[in-house]
Short mmCIF file of C-alpha atoms and ligand atoms in Angstrom, two decimals:
data_model
loop_
_atom_site.label_atom_id
_atom_site.label_comp_id
_atom_site.label_asym_id
_atom_site.label_seq_id
_atom_site.Cartn_x
_atom_site.Cartn_y
_atom_site.Cartn_z
CA MET A 100 -16.98 16.84 -27.31
CA ASP A 101 -15.32 17.22 -23.95
CA LYS A 102 -11.64 17.78 -24.00
CA GLN A 103 -9.45 14.73 -23.70
CA ILE A 104 -7.79 14.02 -20.51
CA LYS A 105 -4.70 12.19 -21.15
CA VAL A 106 -2.52 9.70 -18.99
CA THR A 107 0.45 12.13 -19.30
CA THR A 108 1.65 15.04 -21.22
CA PRO A 109 5.19 16.22 -21.66
CA LEU A 110 6.85 19.01 -19.78
CA LEU A 111 7.69 21.51 -22.45
CA PRO A 112 9.88 24.44 -21.68
CA PRO A 113 8.65 27.70 -23.02
CA LEU A 114 9.42 27.96 -26.74
CA GLU A 115 11.12 31.37 -26.53
CA GLU A 116 13.58 30.08 -23.76
CA PHE A 117 14.49 27.16 -25.80
CA ASN A 118 15.12 29.24 -28.84
CA VAL A 119 17.65 31.17 -26.87
CA TYR A 120 19.48 27.68 -26.49
CA LEU A 121 18.97 26.80 -30.13
CA GLN A 122 20.56 30.22 -31.38
CA ASP A 123 23.62 29.42 -29.30
CA ILE A 124 24.02 25.79 -30.53
CA TRP A 125 23.64 27.16 -34.15
CA SER A 126 26.66 29.53 -33.42
CA ARG A 127 28.68 27.02 -31.51
CA LYS A 128 28.16 24.40 -34.40
CA TRP A 129 28.69 21.56 -31.93
CA LEU A 130 25.93 19.28 -32.04
CA THR A 131 26.97 16.21 -30.25
CA ASN A 132 29.82 14.38 -28.53
CA ASN A 133 30.26 16.01 -25.07
CA GLY A 134 29.19 19.33 -26.22
CA TYR A 135 28.70 22.44 -24.21
CA TYR A 136 25.00 21.74 -23.09
CA HIS A 137 25.67 18.10 -22.57
CA GLU A 138 28.28 18.75 -20.23
CA LEU A 139 26.44 21.37 -18.53
CA LEU A 140 23.26 19.25 -18.11
CA GLU A 141 25.43 16.49 -16.60
CA LYS A 142 26.49 18.94 -13.88
CA GLU A 143 23.22 20.47 -13.32
CA LEU A 144 21.54 17.05 -12.87
CA CYS A 145 24.29 15.98 -10.43
CA ARG A 146 23.61 18.85 -8.38
CA TYR A 147 19.77 18.67 -8.72
CA LEU A 148 19.76 14.83 -8.03
CA GLN A 149 22.24 14.78 -5.36
CA VAL A 150 24.61 12.36 -6.94
CA GLU A 151 28.30 12.52 -7.92
CA HIS A 152 28.85 10.53 -11.06
CA PHE A 153 26.42 10.71 -13.82
CA SER A 154 26.53 10.00 -17.62
CA LEU A 155 23.66 11.15 -20.11
CA PHE A 156 22.45 8.78 -22.57
CA SER A 157 20.22 9.11 -25.78
CA ASN A 158 17.60 6.79 -23.79
CA GLY A 159 16.89 4.85 -20.97
CA THR A 160 17.00 1.51 -22.63
CA LEU A 161 20.66 1.99 -24.03
CA ALA A 162 21.52 3.12 -20.59
CA LEU A 163 20.30 -0.24 -19.11
CA ILE A 164 21.96 -2.30 -21.92
CA THR A 165 25.20 -0.11 -21.25
CA ALA A 166 24.87 -0.65 -17.52
CA LEU A 167 25.09 -4.39 -17.77
CA GLN A 168 28.03 -4.11 -20.18
CA ALA A 169 29.87 -1.91 -17.84
CA LEU A 170 29.70 -4.47 -15.08
CA GLN A 171 30.35 -7.37 -17.54
CA ILE A 172 26.92 -9.12 -16.23
CA SER A 173 26.36 -12.55 -17.95
CA GLY A 174 24.52 -15.62 -17.18
CA GLU A 175 21.50 -15.06 -15.22
CA VAL A 176 19.94 -11.94 -13.80
CA ILE A 177 17.09 -11.77 -11.20
CA THR A 178 14.43 -9.36 -12.22
CA THR A 179 10.81 -8.53 -11.93
CA PRO A 180 7.98 -9.11 -14.56
CA TYR A 181 6.23 -6.10 -13.42
CA SER A 182 7.92 -3.38 -15.36
CA PHE A 183 8.18 -1.74 -18.85
CA VAL A 184 9.43 -4.32 -21.32
CA ALA A 185 12.78 -2.57 -21.71
CA THR A 186 13.95 -3.77 -18.36
CA THR A 187 14.03 -7.41 -19.72
CA HIS A 188 14.89 -6.47 -23.16
CA ALA A 189 18.01 -5.05 -21.82
CA LEU A 190 18.98 -8.57 -20.50
CA TRP A 191 17.98 -10.02 -23.74
CA TRP A 192 20.28 -7.71 -25.75
CA ASN A 193 23.34 -8.85 -23.44
CA GLY A 194 22.59 -12.65 -23.89
CA ILE A 195 21.50 -12.81 -20.41
CA LYS A 196 18.68 -15.05 -19.12
CA PRO A 197 16.09 -13.05 -17.02
CA ILE A 198 14.95 -14.88 -13.96
CA PHE A 199 11.55 -13.52 -12.83
CA VAL A 200 10.63 -12.99 -9.15
CA ASP A 201 7.22 -12.05 -7.81
CA ILE A 202 6.50 -8.65 -6.44
CA GLU A 203 5.20 -7.29 -3.14
CA PRO A 204 1.62 -6.03 -3.42
CA ASN A 205 2.24 -2.77 -1.17
CA THR A 206 4.92 -1.39 -3.52
CA CYS A 207 4.67 -3.51 -6.63
CA ASN A 208 8.47 -3.83 -6.32
CA ILE A 209 10.37 -7.36 -6.32
CA ASN A 210 9.80 -9.13 -3.35
CA PRO A 211 13.26 -9.24 -1.64
CA ASP A 212 12.20 -12.26 0.43
CA LYS A 213 11.82 -14.31 -2.83
CA ILE A 214 15.18 -13.40 -4.40
CA GLU A 215 17.45 -15.95 -2.53
CA ALA A 216 15.24 -18.95 -3.69
CA ALA A 217 15.98 -17.87 -7.42
CA ILE A 218 19.75 -17.67 -7.22
CA THR A 219 21.64 -20.35 -9.02
CA GLU A 220 25.35 -20.88 -9.88
CA LYS A 221 24.76 -18.85 -12.98
CA THR A 222 23.39 -15.73 -11.29
CA THR A 223 25.44 -12.64 -11.49
CA ALA A 224 23.26 -9.83 -10.63
CA ILE A 225 19.93 -8.38 -9.40
CA MET A 226 17.98 -5.90 -11.63
CA PRO A 227 15.18 -4.39 -9.52
CA VAL A 228 12.92 -1.60 -10.67
CA HIS A 229 11.60 1.45 -8.21
CA VAL A 230 8.16 0.88 -9.82
CA TYR A 231 6.32 4.17 -9.90
CA GLY A 232 9.11 5.72 -8.04
CA ASN A 233 8.47 3.69 -4.97
CA PRO A 234 11.86 2.93 -3.45
CA CYS A 235 12.70 -0.78 -3.37
CA ASN A 236 13.92 -2.30 -0.03
CA HIS A 237 17.45 -1.59 -0.92
CA GLU A 238 18.75 -2.79 2.56
CA LYS A 239 17.54 -6.24 2.12
CA ILE A 240 18.55 -6.36 -1.71
CA GLN A 241 22.03 -5.38 -0.81
CA LYS A 242 22.35 -7.94 2.00
CA ILE A 243 21.56 -10.69 -0.50
CA ALA A 244 23.78 -9.33 -3.07
CA ASP A 245 26.68 -9.04 -0.59
CA LYS A 246 26.03 -12.64 0.61
CA TYR A 247 26.02 -14.01 -2.96
CA ASN A 248 28.56 -11.68 -4.31
CA LEU A 249 25.96 -10.12 -6.88
CA LYS A 250 25.81 -6.85 -8.80
CA ILE A 251 22.88 -4.64 -8.51
CA ILE A 252 21.65 -2.53 -11.15
CA TYR A 253 18.55 -0.38 -10.39
CA ASP A 254 16.08 0.43 -13.14
CA ALA A 255 15.09 3.85 -11.60
CA ALA A 256 13.33 5.22 -14.87
CA HIS A 257 10.63 6.16 -12.74
CA ALA A 258 12.59 7.70 -9.88
CA PHE A 259 13.80 10.94 -10.93
CA ALA A 260 14.21 13.18 -7.85
CA VAL A 261 12.98 10.65 -5.41
CA THR A 262 14.59 10.65 -2.18
CA GLN A 263 14.40 8.52 1.07
CA ASN A 264 15.28 10.10 4.31
CA GLU A 265 16.69 12.88 2.35
CA HIS A 266 19.15 10.85 0.30
CA SER A 267 18.78 10.25 -3.44
CA ILE A 268 17.60 6.60 -3.94
CA LEU A 269 19.79 6.75 -7.16
CA ARG A 270 22.81 5.93 -4.91
CA TYR A 271 21.55 2.43 -4.09
CA GLY A 272 23.22 -0.48 -5.75
CA ASP A 273 26.09 -0.70 -8.06
CA LEU A 274 24.35 1.33 -10.92
CA SER A 275 21.04 3.08 -11.51
CA ILE A 276 19.61 4.17 -14.71
CA LEU A 277 17.00 6.98 -15.46
CA SER A 278 14.78 7.45 -18.50
CA PHE A 279 14.11 10.91 -19.90
CA HIS A 280 11.47 9.94 -22.38
CA ALA A 281 8.86 12.43 -23.16
CA THR A 282 6.21 10.49 -21.08
CA LYS A 283 8.47 10.61 -17.91
CA THR A 284 8.21 13.34 -15.15
CA TYR A 285 11.38 14.87 -16.44
CA SER A 286 12.45 14.62 -19.94
CA THR A 287 14.83 15.34 -22.77
CA ILE A 288 12.35 14.25 -25.49
CA GLU A 289 14.19 10.95 -25.50
CA GLY A 290 17.07 10.38 -23.03
CA GLY A 291 18.46 8.58 -20.12
CA ALA A 292 21.36 8.29 -17.65
CA ILE A 293 23.46 6.00 -15.80
CA ILE A 294 24.33 6.92 -12.11
CA CYS A 295 27.60 5.44 -10.75
CA HIS A 296 29.88 5.72 -7.70
CA SER A 297 33.12 6.47 -9.14
CA GLU A 298 35.14 8.81 -11.46
CA GLU A 299 36.71 5.76 -12.99
CA MET A 300 33.33 3.98 -13.74
CA LYS A 301 31.85 7.22 -15.18
CA ARG A 302 34.85 7.42 -17.63
CA HIS A 303 34.27 3.67 -18.46
CA ILE A 304 30.55 4.29 -19.16
CA ASP A 305 31.33 7.50 -21.08
CA ASN A 306 33.68 5.33 -23.38
CA LEU A 307 31.08 2.72 -23.71
CA LYS A 308 28.47 5.18 -24.84
CA ASN A 309 30.94 6.37 -27.56
CA PHE A 310 31.86 3.15 -29.50
CA GLY A 311 34.46 2.28 -26.89
CA PHE A 312 36.85 5.04 -27.83
CA ARG A 313 39.44 6.00 -25.21
CA GLY A 314 40.83 9.11 -26.64
CA GLU A 315 41.16 9.69 -30.28
CA THR A 316 42.69 6.71 -31.83
CA VAL A 317 42.14 3.80 -29.25
CA VAL A 318 39.08 1.61 -28.94
CA GLU A 319 39.38 -0.70 -25.86
CA GLU A 320 36.11 -2.54 -26.00
CA PRO A 321 33.00 -2.88 -28.38
CA GLY A 322 31.11 0.11 -27.33
CA ILE A 323 27.81 1.43 -28.55
CA ASN A 324 26.56 4.76 -29.86
CA ALA A 325 24.21 6.12 -27.10
CA LYS A 326 25.08 9.89 -26.79
CA LEU A 327 22.80 12.67 -26.00
CA ASN A 328 22.70 15.47 -28.43
CA GLU A 329 23.12 19.00 -27.62
CA VAL A 330 19.42 20.01 -28.85
CA GLN A 331 18.22 17.53 -26.39
CA ALA A 332 20.55 18.47 -23.67
CA ALA A 333 19.54 22.13 -23.99
CA TYR A 334 15.87 20.90 -23.95
CA GLY A 335 16.77 19.28 -20.60
CA LEU A 336 18.56 22.27 -19.27
CA ALA A 337 15.37 24.64 -20.19
CA SER A 338 12.76 22.32 -18.57
CA LEU A 339 14.76 21.56 -15.45
CA LYS A 340 13.83 25.15 -14.20
CA TYR A 341 10.18 23.92 -14.09
CA ILE A 342 10.42 20.43 -12.67
CA ASP A 343 9.93 21.52 -9.08
CA ASP A 344 6.80 23.25 -10.08
CA ALA A 345 5.55 20.38 -12.29
CA ILE A 346 6.07 17.94 -9.20
CA GLN A 347 4.38 20.19 -6.96
CA LYS A 348 1.19 20.29 -9.14
CA ARG A 349 1.39 16.52 -9.55
CA LYS A 350 1.35 16.14 -5.74
CA LYS A 351 -1.74 18.29 -5.30
CA ARG A 352 -3.50 16.12 -7.83
CA ALA A 353 -2.38 12.80 -6.08
CA GLU A 354 -3.70 14.28 -2.79
CA GLN A 355 -7.11 15.03 -4.51
CA TYR A 356 -7.32 11.53 -6.00
CA ARG A 357 -6.50 9.80 -2.78
CA GLU A 358 -9.41 11.80 -1.01
CA ILE A 359 -11.79 10.80 -3.39
CA ILE A 360 -10.81 7.14 -3.75
CA ASP A 361 -10.90 6.84 0.12
CA LYS A 362 -14.61 7.21 -0.19
CA ILE A 363 -15.06 4.60 -2.75
CA SER A 364 -14.87 0.84 -1.77
CA GLY A 365 -13.16 -1.63 -4.25
CA ILE A 366 -10.54 0.88 -5.48
CA SER A 367 -7.30 1.35 -3.72
CA TYR A 368 -3.86 3.05 -4.18
CA LEU A 369 -0.38 2.54 -3.13
CA GLN A 370 0.38 3.74 0.33
CA GLU A 371 3.21 6.19 0.67
CA ILE A 372 6.50 4.94 2.49
CA GLU A 373 7.52 7.21 5.52
CA GLY A 374 10.48 9.37 4.80
CA VAL A 375 10.24 9.09 0.93
CA LYS A 376 9.96 12.18 -1.12
CA TYR A 377 7.89 11.22 -4.37
CA ASN A 378 7.82 12.80 -7.71
CA TYR A 379 4.23 11.45 -8.51
CA SER A 380 5.30 10.19 -11.72
CA TYR A 381 2.15 7.82 -11.87
CA PHE A 382 -1.04 7.48 -10.16
CA ALA A 383 -1.80 3.69 -10.08
CA VAL A 384 -5.08 2.19 -8.56
CA MET A 385 -6.04 -1.34 -8.23
CA ILE A 386 -9.66 -2.35 -8.89
CA ASP A 387 -10.94 -5.08 -6.88
CA GLU A 388 -13.77 -6.48 -9.32
CA LYS A 389 -15.80 -7.99 -6.49
CA THR A 390 -16.15 -5.13 -4.46
CA TYR A 391 -15.96 -2.43 -7.05
CA GLY A 392 -18.69 -4.13 -9.17
CA ILE A 393 -17.07 -3.86 -12.62
CA SER A 394 -13.75 -5.05 -13.72
CA ARG A 395 -10.64 -3.06 -14.57
CA ASP A 396 -11.00 -3.38 -18.16
CA GLU A 397 -14.63 -2.32 -18.05
CA LEU A 398 -13.57 0.93 -16.03
CA TYR A 399 -10.70 1.49 -18.59
CA ASP A 400 -13.39 1.45 -21.45
CA LYS A 401 -15.87 3.53 -19.63
CA LEU A 402 -13.19 6.21 -18.92
CA LYS A 403 -12.30 6.22 -22.55
CA GLU A 404 -15.99 6.72 -23.49
CA GLU A 405 -15.75 9.94 -21.38
CA ASN A 406 -12.47 10.94 -23.36
CA ILE A 407 -10.41 10.14 -20.20
CA PHE A 408 -7.26 8.16 -21.06
CA GLY A 409 -5.77 6.01 -18.50
CA ARG A 410 -3.22 3.15 -18.96
CA ARG A 411 -2.83 -0.43 -17.93
CA TYR A 412 0.52 0.01 -16.70
CA PHE A 413 2.09 -2.64 -16.29
CA TYR A 414 -0.21 -4.90 -18.04
CA PRO A 415 0.44 -7.51 -19.66
CA LEU A 416 3.46 -8.88 -17.36
CA ILE A 417 6.72 -8.88 -19.19
CA SER A 418 6.71 -12.59 -18.51
CA THR A 419 3.79 -13.15 -20.67
CA PHE A 420 5.28 -11.70 -23.96
CA LYS A 421 6.53 -14.25 -26.70
CA PRO A 422 10.23 -13.79 -26.13
CA TYR A 423 9.90 -14.62 -22.44
CA LYS A 424 6.94 -16.76 -21.73
CA SER A 425 8.52 -20.10 -22.15
CA LEU A 426 11.06 -19.36 -19.48
CA PRO A 427 10.30 -21.68 -16.37
CA SER A 428 10.32 -18.55 -14.05
CA ALA A 429 7.70 -16.93 -16.30
CA LYS A 430 5.01 -19.24 -15.30
CA PRO A 431 1.99 -17.46 -13.73
CA GLN A 432 2.14 -19.83 -10.64
CA ASN A 433 5.59 -18.31 -10.00
CA LEU A 434 4.07 -14.88 -10.02
CA PRO A 435 0.83 -14.91 -8.46
CA ILE A 436 1.00 -11.36 -6.88
CA ALA A 437 2.39 -9.66 -10.01
CA THR A 438 -0.30 -11.51 -12.24
CA ARG A 439 -2.92 -10.35 -9.83
CA VAL A 440 -1.84 -6.74 -9.84
CA ALA A 441 -1.26 -6.57 -13.61
CA ASP A 442 -4.87 -7.70 -14.00
CA SER A 443 -6.37 -5.07 -11.54
CA VAL A 444 -4.15 -2.09 -12.15
CA ILE A 445 -4.92 1.04 -13.98
CA CYS A 446 -2.88 4.24 -14.08
CA LEU A 447 -5.14 7.34 -13.84
CA PRO A 448 -4.21 10.63 -15.65
CA MET A 449 -1.37 12.28 -13.84
CA HIS A 450 0.74 15.14 -15.08
CA HIS A 451 1.38 18.92 -14.49
CA GLU A 452 -1.35 20.31 -16.53
CA LEU A 453 -4.13 18.08 -14.89
CA THR A 454 -6.63 20.43 -13.13
CA GLU A 455 -8.72 20.25 -10.05
CA LYS A 456 -11.77 20.06 -12.23
CA ASP A 457 -10.29 17.20 -14.29
CA VAL A 458 -9.85 15.17 -11.15
CA ILE A 459 -13.32 16.04 -9.95
CA LYS A 460 -14.54 14.72 -13.23
CA ILE A 461 -12.76 11.48 -13.10
CA GLY A 462 -13.81 10.95 -9.59
CA THR A 463 -17.28 11.27 -10.37
CA ILE A 464 -16.94 8.68 -13.20
CA LEU A 465 -15.16 6.35 -10.59
CA GLN A 466 -18.03 6.84 -8.20
CA ARG A 467 -20.87 6.43 -10.78
CA ASN A 468 -19.37 2.98 -12.10
CA LYS A 469 -19.58 1.64 -8.72
CA LEU A 470 -22.47 -0.78 -8.36
C1 LIG B 719 10.46 4.18 -19.82
C2 LIG B 719 11.27 3.13 -19.07
C3 LIG B 719 12.32 2.51 -19.66
C4 LIG B 719 12.97 2.73 -20.86
O1 LIG B 719 13.26 4.13 -21.11
P1 LIG B 719 13.33 4.71 -22.58
O2 LIG B 719 14.21 5.91 -22.43
O3 LIG B 719 12.17 4.84 -23.22
O4 LIG B 719 14.35 3.59 -23.38
C5 LIG B 719 12.92 1.41 -18.95
N1 LIG B 719 12.45 0.96 -17.71
C6 LIG B 719 11.14 1.43 -17.23
C7 LIG B 719 10.70 1.06 -15.99
C8 LIG B 719 10.56 2.47 -17.91
O5 LIG B 719 9.48 3.09 -17.50
#
């Protein structure tokens, strides 16, 4: 039996290095609530990501939910159906009605030219996603937000360390959230963050993630418990040393994939935007069944037979899931591009341990299945 080639694998710090942190945590006996490593990781990530105000969270979903609370978003929010389901769930948990807008085929991000038509009197915010770390057209989105007085919260779960013209894309909009789930490029096992633009907002967010406490005895608002503990913060610090190397390795594999796929008709990948430094978090390809000869699902199964595990990410669209499918904006006619992309996409294995040989093997299978 060949070895399994998985879609991703976590970036684990060397165990002996992690153990040093654990010993220190054991002697400090401070396990959570703004512990030593929590504070250190916030500082280190600010520096690494070139942002100023940063609050760690226990996961990305709670960061999204809290971001909406922090800006007191209500009513309707314009968002994309082409994302992980947590994007829309965060709206639901805040009692907000999601309004789905179609995507652009070249980035898989929300189409800014379709946003204005979806705005109503109840619209309070836009929640776009930097899909696969591809930056949204933030200038167009900001213009619309300014015109209609809307807030912008970016779901930047895929956008760790992505820069555009040498600036972090986490600076776009009012707030951005990150996810540090084990499957993401950089992880704290489970974890996440909110990036904001003032010390005052950071304090507000810090209070919200700790039940709304302001000081020892005062509770000013109904907060939640979304704190990151010391063990996970230490894991994040231990693995931060290895992230540049991991991204470099991903980049090499992405280049190799592109070279192979350029020679196969019926498969395409997303073109890079000039001036963007990517993190290569995913390698998404689109299958054009007519030209390629077999469907995306057939290819997915054939890869599986060879012990290669891709992921149909994002399929199905969020708008087709039970809690959302009856919304008027969820109709497939309203989302033709997202529907087409979701039906043709497959994310090929992409991680720091993927070898040159692995990609050659995957390439051979992609070739062979072509009619
Ligand atoms: C992973 C992910 C999330 C959720 O983050 P968790 O840390 O798993 O809660 C939200 N949005 C997108 C686009 C994601 O990929």
